[in-house]
């Protein structure tokens, strides 16, 4: 593994949810507050900033250029940005993204260039637009130091992609303590696949989109008792910070207070003690007890489905809502995780139910999901 790919600190500043001056306008980044957050982050010895062509409709890159690039020596920080090629109208537009990002940021090269959200049918667009070879050409030309991709798909998909693209330097994966042994999101398997291919990992969603910072009462009480004064965010981040072969753990910070809190947690970071680990396992078990559908994501139901319904993913989302109680968040996930196989496309043939070893009433569950999320 190329060790020059590792920044000096695993603490990553995610620039997807920056502070705004007008909460209805995603472009209205509060630059003075963001600048203060950047300064706190840099003063604490951290270097990794994560943005993307599409964050804040392009203004995330612009703001990072102003708050960071224009104010610090280039060698004192690293930047990751991403190209959402599958959302672009054609190859020319997709391949123009990197130059636009470099211009917005005010840099001659980006440290980490990611093909953004590969997986599912989106992969075909990266192929069609020749983005894999394009990224390597930009690396050879000195505009990119390391090339990787982010993915929300399963471990088999990750394995297939890394077999096809061994030239990738790293991968960005959704990893957190709730998804670690989750049968649908299988974060542990994703990390194991990356390791088997010798690829270091950038972690996204370490707090599951903030859901692990707002736990149900029982899980919250377990963690608070195990370490009085700790924050729920700290438990989520410590789980990820202490995993091996991790380049960075993204923390999407939106206020100065959040930045201060996360930086203090990182400074005090240490692996879980046996008692803390047991408490975390107890909290996870109490969250899992809230799930409503006993789906193990075995995928048996999917093979014969004439409508291509994303059954395990949809069962997983129903369970996620049961665990977190956050309808809007799960609805947002459904809008893209089930986009290529919505619950409403089920024709009620019943084949899946004959295949399900858990005897789940899949058709009823899909009706509930369609009512809830579509
Ligand atoms: S009942 Fe619906 S989900 Fe199940 S196999 Fe038939 S079409 Fe697919
Ligand atoms: S067959 Fe049943 S348990 Fe297996 S993935 Fe489908 S719904 Fe889940």
XYZ file of C-alpha atoms and ligand atoms in Angstrom, residues 301-302 304-311 342-343 345-353 355 362-363 366, ligand 1:
33
model
C -36.267 -13.307 -3.116
C -34.573 -11.099 -5.694
C -36.874 -14.498 -9.695
C -38.603 -11.151 -9.217
C -40.019 -10.158 -12.625
C -40.175 -6.494 -11.618
C -36.625 -6.198 -10.276
C -37.858 -4.810 -6.955
C -35.031 -3.905 -4.556
C -36.553 -6.064 -1.838
C -39.312 0.789 -6.307
C -41.820 -0.991 -4.087
C -43.430 -1.680 -9.263
C -44.301 -4.981 -7.522
C -46.928 -6.888 -9.528
C -47.825 -9.110 -6.531
C -46.945 -12.385 -8.253
C -45.921 -13.809 -4.864
C -42.770 -15.544 -6.103
C -40.529 -13.775 -3.611
C -42.606 -14.926 -0.627
C -38.414 -18.056 -1.669
C -42.957 -9.163 1.478
C -45.933 -7.916 -0.546
C -43.674 -3.371 -0.034
S -44.451 -10.239 -5.483
Fe -43.584 -8.316 -6.211
S -41.591 -8.218 -5.286
Fe -42.271 -10.333 -5.081
S -41.398 -11.367 -6.878
Fe -43.443 -10.669 -7.439
S -43.155 -8.651 -8.369
Fe -41.275 -9.167 -7.261
